[in-house]
Short mmCIF file of C-alpha atoms in Angstrom, two decimals:
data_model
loop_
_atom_site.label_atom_id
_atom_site.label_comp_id
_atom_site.label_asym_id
_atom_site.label_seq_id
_atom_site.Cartn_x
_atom_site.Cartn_y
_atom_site.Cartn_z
CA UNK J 106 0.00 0.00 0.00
CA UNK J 107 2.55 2.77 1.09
CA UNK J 108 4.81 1.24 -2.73
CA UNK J 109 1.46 2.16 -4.45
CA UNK J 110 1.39 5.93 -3.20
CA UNK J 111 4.81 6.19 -3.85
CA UNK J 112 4.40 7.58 -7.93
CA UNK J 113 1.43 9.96 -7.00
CA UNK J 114 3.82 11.42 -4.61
CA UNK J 115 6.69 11.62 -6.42
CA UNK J 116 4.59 13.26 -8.93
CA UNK J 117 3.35 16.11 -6.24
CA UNK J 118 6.75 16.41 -5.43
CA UNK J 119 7.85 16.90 -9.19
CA UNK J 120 4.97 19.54 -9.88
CA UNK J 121 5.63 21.49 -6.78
CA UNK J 122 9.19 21.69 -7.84
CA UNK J 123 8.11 22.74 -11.35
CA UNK J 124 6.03 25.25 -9.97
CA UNK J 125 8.56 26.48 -7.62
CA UNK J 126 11.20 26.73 -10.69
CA UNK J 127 8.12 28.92 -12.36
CA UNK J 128 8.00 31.67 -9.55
CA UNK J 129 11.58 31.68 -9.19
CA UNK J 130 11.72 32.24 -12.51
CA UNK J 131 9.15 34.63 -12.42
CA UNK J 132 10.10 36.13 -9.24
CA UNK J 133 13.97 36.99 -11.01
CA UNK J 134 12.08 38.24 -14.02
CA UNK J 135 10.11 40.77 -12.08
CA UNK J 136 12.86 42.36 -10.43
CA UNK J 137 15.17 42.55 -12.49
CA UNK J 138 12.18 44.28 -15.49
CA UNK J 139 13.15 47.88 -16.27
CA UNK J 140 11.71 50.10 -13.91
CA UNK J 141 11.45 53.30 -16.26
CA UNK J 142 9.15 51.14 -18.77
CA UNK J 143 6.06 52.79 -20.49
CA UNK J 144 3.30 50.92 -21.29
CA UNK J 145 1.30 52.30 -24.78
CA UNK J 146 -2.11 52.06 -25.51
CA UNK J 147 -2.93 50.39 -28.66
CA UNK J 148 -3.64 52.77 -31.27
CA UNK J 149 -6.67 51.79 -32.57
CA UNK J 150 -8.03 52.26 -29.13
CA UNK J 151 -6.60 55.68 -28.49
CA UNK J 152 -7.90 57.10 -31.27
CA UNK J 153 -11.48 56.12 -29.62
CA UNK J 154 -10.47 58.65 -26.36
CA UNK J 155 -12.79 61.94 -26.51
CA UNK J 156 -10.21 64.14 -25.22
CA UNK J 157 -6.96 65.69 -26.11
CA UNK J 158 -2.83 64.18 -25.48
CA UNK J 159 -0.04 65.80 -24.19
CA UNK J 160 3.12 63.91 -22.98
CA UNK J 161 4.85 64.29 -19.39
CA UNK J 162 7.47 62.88 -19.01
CA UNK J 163 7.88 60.97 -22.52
CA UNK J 164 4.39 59.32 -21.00
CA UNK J 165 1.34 60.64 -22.96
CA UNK J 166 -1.69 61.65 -20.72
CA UNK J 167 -5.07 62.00 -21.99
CA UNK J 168 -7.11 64.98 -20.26
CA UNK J 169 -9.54 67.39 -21.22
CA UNK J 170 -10.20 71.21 -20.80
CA UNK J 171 -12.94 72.88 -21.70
CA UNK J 172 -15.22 75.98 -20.78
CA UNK J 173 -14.52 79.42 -19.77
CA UNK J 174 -14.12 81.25 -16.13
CA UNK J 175 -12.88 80.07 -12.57
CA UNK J 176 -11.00 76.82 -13.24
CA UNK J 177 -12.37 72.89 -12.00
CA UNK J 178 -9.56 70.40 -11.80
CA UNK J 179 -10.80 67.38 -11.03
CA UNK J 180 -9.30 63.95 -10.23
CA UNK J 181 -11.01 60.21 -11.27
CA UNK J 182 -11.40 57.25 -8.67
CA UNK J 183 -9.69 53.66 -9.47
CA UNK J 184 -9.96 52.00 -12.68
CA UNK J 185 -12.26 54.51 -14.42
CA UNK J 186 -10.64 57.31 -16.11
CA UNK J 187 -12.13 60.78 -16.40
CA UNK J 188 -14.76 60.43 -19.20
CA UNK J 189 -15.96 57.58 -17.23
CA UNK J 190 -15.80 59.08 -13.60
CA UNK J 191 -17.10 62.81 -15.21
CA UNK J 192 -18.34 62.74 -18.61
CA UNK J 193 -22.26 63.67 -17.68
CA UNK J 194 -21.21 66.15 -15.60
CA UNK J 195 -18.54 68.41 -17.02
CA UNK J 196 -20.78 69.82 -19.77
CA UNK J 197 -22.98 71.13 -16.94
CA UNK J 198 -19.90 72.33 -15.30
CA UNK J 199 -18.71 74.22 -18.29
CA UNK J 200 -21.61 76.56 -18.28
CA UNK J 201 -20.21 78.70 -16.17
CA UNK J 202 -16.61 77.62 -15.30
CA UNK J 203 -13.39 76.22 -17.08
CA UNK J 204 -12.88 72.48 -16.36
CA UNK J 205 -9.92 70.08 -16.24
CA UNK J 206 -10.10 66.50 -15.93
CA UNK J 207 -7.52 63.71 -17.03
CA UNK J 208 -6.30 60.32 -17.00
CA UNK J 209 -4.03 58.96 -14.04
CA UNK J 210 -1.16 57.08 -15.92
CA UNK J 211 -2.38 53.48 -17.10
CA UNK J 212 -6.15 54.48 -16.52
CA UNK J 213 -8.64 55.18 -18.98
CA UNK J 214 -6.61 56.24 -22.19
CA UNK J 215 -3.41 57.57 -20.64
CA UNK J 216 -0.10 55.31 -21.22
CA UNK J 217 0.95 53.04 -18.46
CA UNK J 218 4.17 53.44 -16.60
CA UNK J 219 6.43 51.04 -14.31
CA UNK J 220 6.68 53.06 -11.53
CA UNK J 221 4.55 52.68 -8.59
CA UNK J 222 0.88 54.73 -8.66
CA UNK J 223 1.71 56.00 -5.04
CA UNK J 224 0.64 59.44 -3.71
CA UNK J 225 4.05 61.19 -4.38
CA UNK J 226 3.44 60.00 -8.58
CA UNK J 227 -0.03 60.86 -8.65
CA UNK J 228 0.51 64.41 -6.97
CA UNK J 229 3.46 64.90 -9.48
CA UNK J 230 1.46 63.91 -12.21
CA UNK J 231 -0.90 66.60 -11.55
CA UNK J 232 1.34 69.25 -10.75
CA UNK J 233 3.04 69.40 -14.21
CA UNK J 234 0.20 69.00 -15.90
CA UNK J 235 -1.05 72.10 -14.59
CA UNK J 236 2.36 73.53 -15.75
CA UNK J 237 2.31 72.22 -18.75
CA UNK J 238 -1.03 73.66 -19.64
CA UNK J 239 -0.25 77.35 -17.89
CA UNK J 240 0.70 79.03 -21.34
CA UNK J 241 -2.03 77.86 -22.93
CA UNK J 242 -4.68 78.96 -20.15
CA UNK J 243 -2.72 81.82 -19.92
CA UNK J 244 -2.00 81.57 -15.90
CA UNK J 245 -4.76 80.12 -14.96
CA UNK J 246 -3.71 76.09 -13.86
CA UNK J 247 -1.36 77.71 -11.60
CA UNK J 248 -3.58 79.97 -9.50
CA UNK J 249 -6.15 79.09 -7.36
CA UNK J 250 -8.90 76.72 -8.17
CA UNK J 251 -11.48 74.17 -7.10
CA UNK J 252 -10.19 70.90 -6.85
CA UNK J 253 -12.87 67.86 -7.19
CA UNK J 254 -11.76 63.82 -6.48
CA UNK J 255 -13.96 61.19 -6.19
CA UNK J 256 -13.27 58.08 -4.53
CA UNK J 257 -9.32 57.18 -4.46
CA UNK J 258 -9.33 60.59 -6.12
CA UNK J 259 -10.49 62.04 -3.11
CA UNK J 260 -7.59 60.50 -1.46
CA UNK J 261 -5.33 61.88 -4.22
CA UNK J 262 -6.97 65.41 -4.10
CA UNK J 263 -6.17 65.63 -0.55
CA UNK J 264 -2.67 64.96 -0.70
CA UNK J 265 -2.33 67.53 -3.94
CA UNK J 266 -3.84 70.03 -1.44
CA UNK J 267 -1.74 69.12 1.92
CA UNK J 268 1.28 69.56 -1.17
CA UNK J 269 0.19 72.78 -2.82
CA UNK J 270 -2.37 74.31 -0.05
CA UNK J 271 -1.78 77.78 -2.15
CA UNK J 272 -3.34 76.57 -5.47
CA UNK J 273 -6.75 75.31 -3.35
CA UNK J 274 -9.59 78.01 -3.39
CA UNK J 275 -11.98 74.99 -2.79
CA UNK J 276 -11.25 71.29 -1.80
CA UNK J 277 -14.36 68.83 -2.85
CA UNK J 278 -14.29 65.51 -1.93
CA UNK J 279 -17.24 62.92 -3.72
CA UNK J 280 -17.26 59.55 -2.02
CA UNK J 281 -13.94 59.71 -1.15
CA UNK J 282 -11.64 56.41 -0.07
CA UNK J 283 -10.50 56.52 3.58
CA UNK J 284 -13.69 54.58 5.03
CA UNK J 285 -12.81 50.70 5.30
CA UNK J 286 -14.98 48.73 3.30
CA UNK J 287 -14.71 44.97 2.69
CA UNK J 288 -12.27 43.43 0.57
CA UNK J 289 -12.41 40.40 -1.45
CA UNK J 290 -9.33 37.88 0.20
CA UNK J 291 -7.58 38.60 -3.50
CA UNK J 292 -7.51 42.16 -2.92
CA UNK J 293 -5.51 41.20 0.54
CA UNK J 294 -3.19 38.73 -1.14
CA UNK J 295 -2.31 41.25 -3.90
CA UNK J 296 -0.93 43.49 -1.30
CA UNK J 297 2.00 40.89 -0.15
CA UNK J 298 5.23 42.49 -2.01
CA UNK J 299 6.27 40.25 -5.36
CA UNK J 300 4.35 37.66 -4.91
CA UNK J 301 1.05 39.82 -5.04
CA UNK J 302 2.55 41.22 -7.97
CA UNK J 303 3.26 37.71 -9.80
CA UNK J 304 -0.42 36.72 -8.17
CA UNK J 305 -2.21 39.58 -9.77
CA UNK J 306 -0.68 38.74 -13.46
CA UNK J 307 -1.89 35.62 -13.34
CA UNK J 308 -5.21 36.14 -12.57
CA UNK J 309 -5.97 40.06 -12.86
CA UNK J 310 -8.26 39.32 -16.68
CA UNK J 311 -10.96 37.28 -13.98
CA UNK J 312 -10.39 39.32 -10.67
CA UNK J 313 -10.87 42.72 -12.59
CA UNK J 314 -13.70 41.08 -15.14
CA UNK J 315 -15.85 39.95 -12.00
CA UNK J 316 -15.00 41.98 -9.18
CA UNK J 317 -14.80 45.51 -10.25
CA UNK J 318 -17.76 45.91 -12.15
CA UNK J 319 -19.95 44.66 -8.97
CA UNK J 320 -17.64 47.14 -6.60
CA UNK J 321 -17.11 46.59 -3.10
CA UNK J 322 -20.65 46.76 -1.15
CA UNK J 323 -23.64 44.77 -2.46
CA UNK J 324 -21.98 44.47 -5.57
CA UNK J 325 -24.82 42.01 -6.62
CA UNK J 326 -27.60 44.54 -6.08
CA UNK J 327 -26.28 46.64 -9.20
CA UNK J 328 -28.41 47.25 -12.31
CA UNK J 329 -27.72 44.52 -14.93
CA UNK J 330 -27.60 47.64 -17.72
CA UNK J 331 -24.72 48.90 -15.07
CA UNK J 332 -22.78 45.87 -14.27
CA UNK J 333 -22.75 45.08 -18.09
CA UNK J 334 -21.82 48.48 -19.36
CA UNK J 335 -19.02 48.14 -16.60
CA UNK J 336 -18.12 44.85 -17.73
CA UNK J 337 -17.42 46.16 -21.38
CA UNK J 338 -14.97 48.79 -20.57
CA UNK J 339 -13.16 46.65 -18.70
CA UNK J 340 -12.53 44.24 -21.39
CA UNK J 341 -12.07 46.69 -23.20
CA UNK J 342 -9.22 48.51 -21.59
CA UNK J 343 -7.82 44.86 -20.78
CA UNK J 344 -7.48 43.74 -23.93
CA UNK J 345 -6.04 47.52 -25.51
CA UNK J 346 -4.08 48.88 -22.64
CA UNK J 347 -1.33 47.15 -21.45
CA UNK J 348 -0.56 49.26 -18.52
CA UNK J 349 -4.21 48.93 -17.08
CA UNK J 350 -3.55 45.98 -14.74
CA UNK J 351 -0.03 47.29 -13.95
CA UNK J 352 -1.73 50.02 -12.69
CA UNK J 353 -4.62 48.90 -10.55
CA UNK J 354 -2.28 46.73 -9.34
CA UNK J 355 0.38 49.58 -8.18
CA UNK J 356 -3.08 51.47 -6.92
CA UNK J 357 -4.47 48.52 -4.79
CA UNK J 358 -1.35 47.10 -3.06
CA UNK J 359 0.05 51.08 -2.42
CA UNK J 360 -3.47 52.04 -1.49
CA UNK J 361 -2.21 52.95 2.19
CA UNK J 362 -0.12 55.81 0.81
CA UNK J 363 -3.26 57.50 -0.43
CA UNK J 364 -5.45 57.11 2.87
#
């Protein structure tokens, strides 16, 4: 009897050393990628984006600005980019005041980076955008205005402000992150350094397919219309952005650093 279980556990024994030789590999593979990498969108799929490009940092970022008087900068939440997070309401905005939204790098239709989505890159981010865009406003993205986030935007918006308290006439926070809400046990085991990241690779196309377009609280109480429509971007910026999953993943696992 113990001959008999002898080749089924020689053959564990060989597949857990096959699979440890994978994540070693892996593991060596991951640190040693270039950190400074950009990751494109697909063309075909950035000519779809409704708003204008203008690189940072070799990186192009995909933003908008629009209307005339007192200037709205506003920042998106995680995973949806601005047209997403803002489109019905900015041409109601415009009416009576200037607004700018954009993409965080690797969301919506910006280009991906390497470097980790923490609070000092998204602040930066902002902050020469609004330089970058002074000439053209003539002044205006570097004096005062109303800033607007809206979930881990919120976050985001706060720290731009704590960073740059002169530039803030008006601080608005919409559902802002900060409040603990339940996570799914593969948003935990994302968060353990490397192997997280390897973790998340390998199985981001079904986490981000399933989970995010139910959110975090009563997920499966959403609209069907909703859920679906949610579903479709998704796929969408799966399959056409490869920097999409880099970046939810650098947003999720550095997530402390924005609360």
């Amino acid at each position: 009897k113990i001959l008999s279980c002898l080749p089924r556990y020689v053959l564990r024994m060989t597949n857990l050393r096959h699979i440890g030789v994978v994540s070693m590999v892996a593991a060596i593979a991951y640190l040693w990628s270039p950190k400074d990498r950009i990751y494109r969108v697909q063309e075909a799929f950035r000519d779809t984006a409704p708003g204008e490009f203008i690189e940072i940092n070799g990186v192009r970022t995909h933003y908008t600005i629009q209307g005339s008087g007192e200037l709205i900068v506003m920042i998106h939440g995680l995973g949806s980019g601005w047209s997403q997070a803002f489109g019905d309401m900015i041409p109601h905005l415009t009416k009576t005041n200037t607004v700018l939204a954009f993409d965080l790098y690797g969301v919506g239709f910006s280009d991906g980076t390497s470097e980790n989505m923490d609070m000092e890159r998204i602040v930066s981010h902002l902050a020469q955008l609004l330089l970058k865009l002074s000439v053209r406003t003539k002044g205006l993205t570097v004096r005062p205005f109303t800033l607007v986030g809206y979930s881990m935007g919120g976050a985001a918006a706060t720290g731009f402000a704590l960073e740059f308290d002169s530039l803030i006439k008006n601080l608005i926070l919409m559902a802002p992150a900060g409040v603990k809400v339940p996570i799914p046990v593969e948003g935990e085991l994302i968060k353990i350094p490397i192997i997280g990241d390897l973790l998340f690779q390998a199985v981001a196309p079904f986490i981000i397919k399933n989970q995010l377009p139910r959110g975090h609280i009563k997920g499966d109480d959403f609209d069907e219309t909703v859920k679906a429509h949610r579903h479709s971007n998704i796929t969408a910026r799966t399959k056409h952005h490869p920097g999409y999953v880099r970046s939810l993943l650098s947003s999720v696992s550095r997530a402390a650093s924005l609360l």
